[in-house]
Short mmCIF file of C-alpha atoms in Angstrom, two decimals:
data_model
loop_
_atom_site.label_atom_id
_atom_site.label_comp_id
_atom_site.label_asym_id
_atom_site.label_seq_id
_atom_site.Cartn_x
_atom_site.Cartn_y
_atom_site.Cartn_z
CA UNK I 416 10.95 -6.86 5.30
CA UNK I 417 9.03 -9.56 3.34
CA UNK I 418 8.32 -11.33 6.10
CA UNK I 419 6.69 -8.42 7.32
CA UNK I 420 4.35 -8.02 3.84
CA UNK I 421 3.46 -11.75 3.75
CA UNK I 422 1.90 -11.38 7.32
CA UNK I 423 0.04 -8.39 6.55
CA UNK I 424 -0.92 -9.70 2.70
CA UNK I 425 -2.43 -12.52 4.76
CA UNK I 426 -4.00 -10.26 7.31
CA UNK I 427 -6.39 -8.12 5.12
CA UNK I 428 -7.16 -11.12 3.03
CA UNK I 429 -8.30 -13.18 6.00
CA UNK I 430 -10.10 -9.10 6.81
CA UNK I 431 -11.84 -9.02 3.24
CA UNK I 432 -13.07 -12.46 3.39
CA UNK I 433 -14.65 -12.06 6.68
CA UNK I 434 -16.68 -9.26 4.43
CA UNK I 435 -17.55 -11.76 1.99
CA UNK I 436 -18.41 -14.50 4.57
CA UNK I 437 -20.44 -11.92 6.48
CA UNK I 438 -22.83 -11.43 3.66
CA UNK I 439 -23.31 -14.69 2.27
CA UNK I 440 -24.17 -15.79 6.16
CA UNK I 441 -26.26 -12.96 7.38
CA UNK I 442 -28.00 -13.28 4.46
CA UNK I 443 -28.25 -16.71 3.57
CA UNK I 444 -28.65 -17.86 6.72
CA UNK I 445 -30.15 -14.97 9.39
CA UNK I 446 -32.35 -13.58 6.53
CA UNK I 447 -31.11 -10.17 8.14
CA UNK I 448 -30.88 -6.99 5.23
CA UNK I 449 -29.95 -4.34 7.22
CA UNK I 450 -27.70 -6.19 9.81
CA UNK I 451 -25.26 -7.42 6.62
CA UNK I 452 -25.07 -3.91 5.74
CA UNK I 453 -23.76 -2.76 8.96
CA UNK I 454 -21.35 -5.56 9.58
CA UNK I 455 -19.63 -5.97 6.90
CA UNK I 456 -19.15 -1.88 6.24
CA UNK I 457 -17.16 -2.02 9.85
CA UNK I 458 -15.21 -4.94 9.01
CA UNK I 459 -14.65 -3.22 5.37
CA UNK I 460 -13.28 0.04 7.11
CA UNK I 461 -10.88 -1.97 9.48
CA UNK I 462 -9.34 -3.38 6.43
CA UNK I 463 -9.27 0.21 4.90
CA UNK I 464 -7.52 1.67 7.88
CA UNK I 465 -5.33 -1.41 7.84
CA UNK I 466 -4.07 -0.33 4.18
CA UNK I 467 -4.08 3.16 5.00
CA UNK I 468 -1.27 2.53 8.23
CA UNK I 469 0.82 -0.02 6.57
CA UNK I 470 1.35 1.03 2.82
CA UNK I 471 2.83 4.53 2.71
CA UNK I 472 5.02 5.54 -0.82
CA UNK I 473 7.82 7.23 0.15
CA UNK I 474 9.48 7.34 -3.04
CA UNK I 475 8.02 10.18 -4.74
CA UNK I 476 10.17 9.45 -8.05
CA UNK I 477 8.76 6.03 -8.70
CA UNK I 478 5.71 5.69 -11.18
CA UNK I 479 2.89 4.41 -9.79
CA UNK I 480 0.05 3.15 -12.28
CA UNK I 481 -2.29 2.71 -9.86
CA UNK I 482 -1.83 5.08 -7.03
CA UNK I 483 -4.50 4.52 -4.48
CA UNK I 484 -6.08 1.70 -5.94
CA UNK I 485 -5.49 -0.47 -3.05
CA UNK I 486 -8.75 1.09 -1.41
CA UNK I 487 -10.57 -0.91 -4.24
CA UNK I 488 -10.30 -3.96 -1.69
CA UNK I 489 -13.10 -2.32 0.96
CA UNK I 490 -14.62 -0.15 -1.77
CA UNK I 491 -15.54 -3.54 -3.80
CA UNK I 492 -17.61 -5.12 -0.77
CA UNK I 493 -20.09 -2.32 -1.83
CA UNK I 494 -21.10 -3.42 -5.00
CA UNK I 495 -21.27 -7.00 -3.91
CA UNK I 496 -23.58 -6.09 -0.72
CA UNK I 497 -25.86 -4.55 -3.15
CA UNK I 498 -25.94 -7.50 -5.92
CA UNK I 499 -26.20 -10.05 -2.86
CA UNK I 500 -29.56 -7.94 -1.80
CA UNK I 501 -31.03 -7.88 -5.62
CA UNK I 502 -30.09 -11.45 -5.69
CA UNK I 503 -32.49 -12.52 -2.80
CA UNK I 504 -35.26 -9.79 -3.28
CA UNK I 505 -38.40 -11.52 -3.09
CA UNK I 506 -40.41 -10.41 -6.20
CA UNK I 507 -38.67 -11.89 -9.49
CA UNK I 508 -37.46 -8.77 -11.81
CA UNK I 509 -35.55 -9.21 -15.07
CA UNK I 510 -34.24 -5.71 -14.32
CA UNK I 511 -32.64 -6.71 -10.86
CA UNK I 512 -31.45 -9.71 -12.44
CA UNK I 513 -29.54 -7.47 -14.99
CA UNK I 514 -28.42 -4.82 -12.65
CA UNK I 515 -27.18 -7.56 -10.19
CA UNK I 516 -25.26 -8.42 -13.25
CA UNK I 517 -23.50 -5.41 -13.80
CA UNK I 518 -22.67 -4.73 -10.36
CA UNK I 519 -21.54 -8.27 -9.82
CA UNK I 520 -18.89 -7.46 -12.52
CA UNK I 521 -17.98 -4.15 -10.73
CA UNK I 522 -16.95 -5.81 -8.05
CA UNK I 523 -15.05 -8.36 -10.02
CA UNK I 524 -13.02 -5.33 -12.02
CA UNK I 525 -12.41 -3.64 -8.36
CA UNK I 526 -10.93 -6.86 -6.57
CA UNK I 527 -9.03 -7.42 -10.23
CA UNK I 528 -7.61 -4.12 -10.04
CA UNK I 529 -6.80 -4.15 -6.02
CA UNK I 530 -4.98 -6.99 -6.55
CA UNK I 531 -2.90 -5.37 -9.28
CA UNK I 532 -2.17 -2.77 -6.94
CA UNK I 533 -0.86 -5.38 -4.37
CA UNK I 534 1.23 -6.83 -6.75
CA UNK I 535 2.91 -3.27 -7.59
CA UNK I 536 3.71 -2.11 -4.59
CA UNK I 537 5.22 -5.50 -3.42
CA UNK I 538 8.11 -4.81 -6.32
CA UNK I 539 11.59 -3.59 -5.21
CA UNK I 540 12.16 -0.14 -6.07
CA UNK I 541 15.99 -0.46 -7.69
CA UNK I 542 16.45 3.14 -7.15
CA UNK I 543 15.01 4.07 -3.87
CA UNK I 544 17.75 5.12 -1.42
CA UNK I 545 15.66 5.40 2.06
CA UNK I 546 17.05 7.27 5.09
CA UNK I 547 20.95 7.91 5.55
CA UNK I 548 22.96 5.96 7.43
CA UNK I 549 22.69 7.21 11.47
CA UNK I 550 24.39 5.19 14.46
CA UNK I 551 21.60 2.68 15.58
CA UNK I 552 19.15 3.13 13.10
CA UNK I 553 18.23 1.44 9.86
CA UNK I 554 18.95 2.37 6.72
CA UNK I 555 19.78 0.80 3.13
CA UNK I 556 23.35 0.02 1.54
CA UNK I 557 23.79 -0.33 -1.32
CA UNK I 558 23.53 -3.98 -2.78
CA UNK I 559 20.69 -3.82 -0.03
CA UNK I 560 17.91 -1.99 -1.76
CA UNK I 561 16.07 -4.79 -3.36
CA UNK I 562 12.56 -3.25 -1.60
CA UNK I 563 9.59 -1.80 -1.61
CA UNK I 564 9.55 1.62 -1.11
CA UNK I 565 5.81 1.77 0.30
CA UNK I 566 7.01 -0.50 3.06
CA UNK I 567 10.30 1.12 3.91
CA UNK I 568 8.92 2.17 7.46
CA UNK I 569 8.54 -1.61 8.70
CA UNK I 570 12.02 -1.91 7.61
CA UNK I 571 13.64 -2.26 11.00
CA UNK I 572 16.77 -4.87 9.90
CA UNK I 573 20.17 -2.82 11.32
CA UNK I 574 22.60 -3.15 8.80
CA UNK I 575 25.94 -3.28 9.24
CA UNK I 576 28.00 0.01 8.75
CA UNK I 577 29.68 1.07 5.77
CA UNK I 578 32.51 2.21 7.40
CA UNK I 579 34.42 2.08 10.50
CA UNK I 580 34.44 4.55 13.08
CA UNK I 581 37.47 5.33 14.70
CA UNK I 582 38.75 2.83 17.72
CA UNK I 583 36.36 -0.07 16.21
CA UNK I 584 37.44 -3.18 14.54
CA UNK I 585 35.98 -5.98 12.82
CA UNK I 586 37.52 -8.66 14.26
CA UNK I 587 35.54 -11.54 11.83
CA UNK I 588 37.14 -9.83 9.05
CA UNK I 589 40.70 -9.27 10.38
CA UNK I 590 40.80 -12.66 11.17
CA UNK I 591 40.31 -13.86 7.53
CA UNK I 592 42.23 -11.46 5.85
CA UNK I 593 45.32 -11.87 8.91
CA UNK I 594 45.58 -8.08 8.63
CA UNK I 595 46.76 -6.04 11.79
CA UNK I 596 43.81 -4.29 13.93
CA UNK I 597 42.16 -4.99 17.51
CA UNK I 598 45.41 -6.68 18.59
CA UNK I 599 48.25 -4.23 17.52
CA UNK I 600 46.51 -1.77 18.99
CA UNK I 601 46.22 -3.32 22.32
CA UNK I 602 49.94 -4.30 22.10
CA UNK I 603 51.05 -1.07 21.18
CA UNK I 604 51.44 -1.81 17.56
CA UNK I 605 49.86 0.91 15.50
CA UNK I 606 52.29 1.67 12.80
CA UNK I 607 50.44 -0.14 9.96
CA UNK I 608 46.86 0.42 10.76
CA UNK I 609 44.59 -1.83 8.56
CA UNK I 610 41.71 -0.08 6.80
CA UNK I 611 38.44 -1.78 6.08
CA UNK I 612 37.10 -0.49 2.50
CA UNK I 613 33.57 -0.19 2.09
CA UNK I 614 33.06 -3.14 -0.48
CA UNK I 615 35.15 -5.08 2.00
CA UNK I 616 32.04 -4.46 4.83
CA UNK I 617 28.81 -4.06 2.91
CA UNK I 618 28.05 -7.10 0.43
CA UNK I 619 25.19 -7.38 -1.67
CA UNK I 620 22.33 -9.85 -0.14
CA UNK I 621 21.67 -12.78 -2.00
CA UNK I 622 24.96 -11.61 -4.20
CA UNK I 623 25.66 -15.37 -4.31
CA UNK I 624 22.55 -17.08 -5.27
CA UNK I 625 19.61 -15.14 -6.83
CA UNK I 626 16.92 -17.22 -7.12
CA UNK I 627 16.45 -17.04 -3.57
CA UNK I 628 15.14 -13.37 -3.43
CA UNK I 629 12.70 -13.10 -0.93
CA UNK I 630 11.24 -10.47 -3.46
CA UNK I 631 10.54 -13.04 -6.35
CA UNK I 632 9.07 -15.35 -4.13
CA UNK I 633 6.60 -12.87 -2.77
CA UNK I 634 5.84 -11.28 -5.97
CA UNK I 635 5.03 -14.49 -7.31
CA UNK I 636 2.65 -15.16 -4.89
CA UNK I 637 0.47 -11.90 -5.19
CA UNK I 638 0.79 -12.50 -9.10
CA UNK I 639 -1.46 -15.51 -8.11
CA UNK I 640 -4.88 -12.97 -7.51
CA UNK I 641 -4.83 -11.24 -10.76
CA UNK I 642 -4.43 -14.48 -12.60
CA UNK I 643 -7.54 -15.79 -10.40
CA UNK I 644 -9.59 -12.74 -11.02
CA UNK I 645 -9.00 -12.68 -14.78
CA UNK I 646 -10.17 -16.50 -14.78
CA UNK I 647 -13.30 -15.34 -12.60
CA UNK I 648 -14.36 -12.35 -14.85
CA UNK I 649 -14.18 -14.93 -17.62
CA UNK I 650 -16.36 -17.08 -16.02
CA UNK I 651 -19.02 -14.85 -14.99
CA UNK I 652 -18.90 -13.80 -18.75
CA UNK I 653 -19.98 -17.33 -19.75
CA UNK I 654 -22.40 -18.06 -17.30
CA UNK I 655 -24.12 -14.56 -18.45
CA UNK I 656 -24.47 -15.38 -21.88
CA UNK I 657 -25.44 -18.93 -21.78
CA UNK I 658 -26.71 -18.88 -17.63
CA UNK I 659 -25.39 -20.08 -14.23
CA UNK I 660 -26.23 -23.69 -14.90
CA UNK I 661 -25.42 -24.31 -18.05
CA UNK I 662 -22.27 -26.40 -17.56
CA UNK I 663 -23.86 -28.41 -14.88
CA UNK I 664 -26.59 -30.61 -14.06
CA UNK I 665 -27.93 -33.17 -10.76
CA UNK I 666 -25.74 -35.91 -9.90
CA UNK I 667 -26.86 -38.70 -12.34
CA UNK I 668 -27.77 -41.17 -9.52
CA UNK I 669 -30.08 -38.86 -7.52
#
């Protein structure tokens, strides 16, 4: 299943920085106002819809602490249209200046809170149970239910059963154990009948070596943005007190 949210983690942010690319080229480049407005709003509501189809809760007894904040991804493309237009206005303005500013710092505090939100729901839910178990279909042991509950519906891993039904065997495991099974009951044997217990089917994953989650190592990874943002915001603090250039200067030889 985190397979599943790496490849669509990667997706909208390859969607959101086509947004961001779309600006600073139509703008930069094409000198076109209105035509960055209208192409990046599109490519903004593809990654909304994107969100909207692939992250749905469905544990209603977990706490979320930021419960529809992942449409702060799109939703911060707004701000940053509008800056990127004050920005490149023609007449100079100390009040566009500011206001560019402020919403430059919106936008910042949206994509730091987004990413937040990506980190949450990419956390296991311990006690999320999912669907009962049904011949064919998924479903979650237990041991198994290291995942997120807002991606439970991409969750299409058949696990095996906690039980067997009558007239199966598992031969794997009767073969280990030398317990009677498959065979006696094709020779005619059935006197002792060997039982599979449920502890004896269903392990937990990773039960041997934990630092191999799959959930860790994702987690990590969208612990990453925050971190980034935080070190952004901080920067665009500095460069508003003492300005943009102020740590910098022309290459000494030119």
């Amino acid at each position: 299943i985190y397979a599943r949210v790496c490849i669509f983690y990667g997706f909208i942010h390859y969607v959101q920085a086509l947004c961001y690319y779309g600006l600073g080229h139509i703008n930069i480049e094409l000198r076109a106002f209105w035509v960055s407005y209208g192409c990046v709003f599109v490519i903004a509501m593809l990654m909304a819809l994107l969100l909207r189809f692939d992250i749905v809760p469905a544990n209603p007894d977990k706490k979320q602490y930021l419960p529809r904040c992942e449409y702060l991804g799109p939703l911060a493309v707004l701000p940053a249209a509008i800056g990127m237009s004050l920005d490149f206005k023609v007449e100079f303005s100390l009040v566009s200046i500011a206001f560019c500013w402020c919403l430059i710092f919106v936008a910042y505090i949206m994509q730091l809170v987004y990413a937040l939100r990506l980190l949450e729901i990419v956390l296991p839910d311990e006690a999320f149970v999912g669907a009962a178990e049904r011949l064919g279909a998924s479903y979650l042991p237990a041991g198994w239910r290291k995942v997120p509950s807002a991606f439970n519906h991409v969750w299409y891993f058949v696990a095996p059963p906690s039980k067997l039904q009558p007239g199966q065997h598992d031969l794997l495991r009767e073969i280990k154990s030398g317990g009677k099974g498959a065979f006696d009951e094709v020779a005619g044997d059935t006197k002792k009948p060997v039982a599979c217990a449920e502890a004896e089917i269903i392990e937990p994953v990773f039960s041997t070596e934990g630092r191999t989650e799959p959930w860790r190592i994702v987690a990590s990874l969208a612990a990453v943005l925050p971190v980034c943002w935080v070190w952004l915001i901080f920067g665009c603090i500095v460069d508003a007190a003492i300005g943009e250039q102020a740590l910098l200067t022309a290459p000494h030889w030119s």
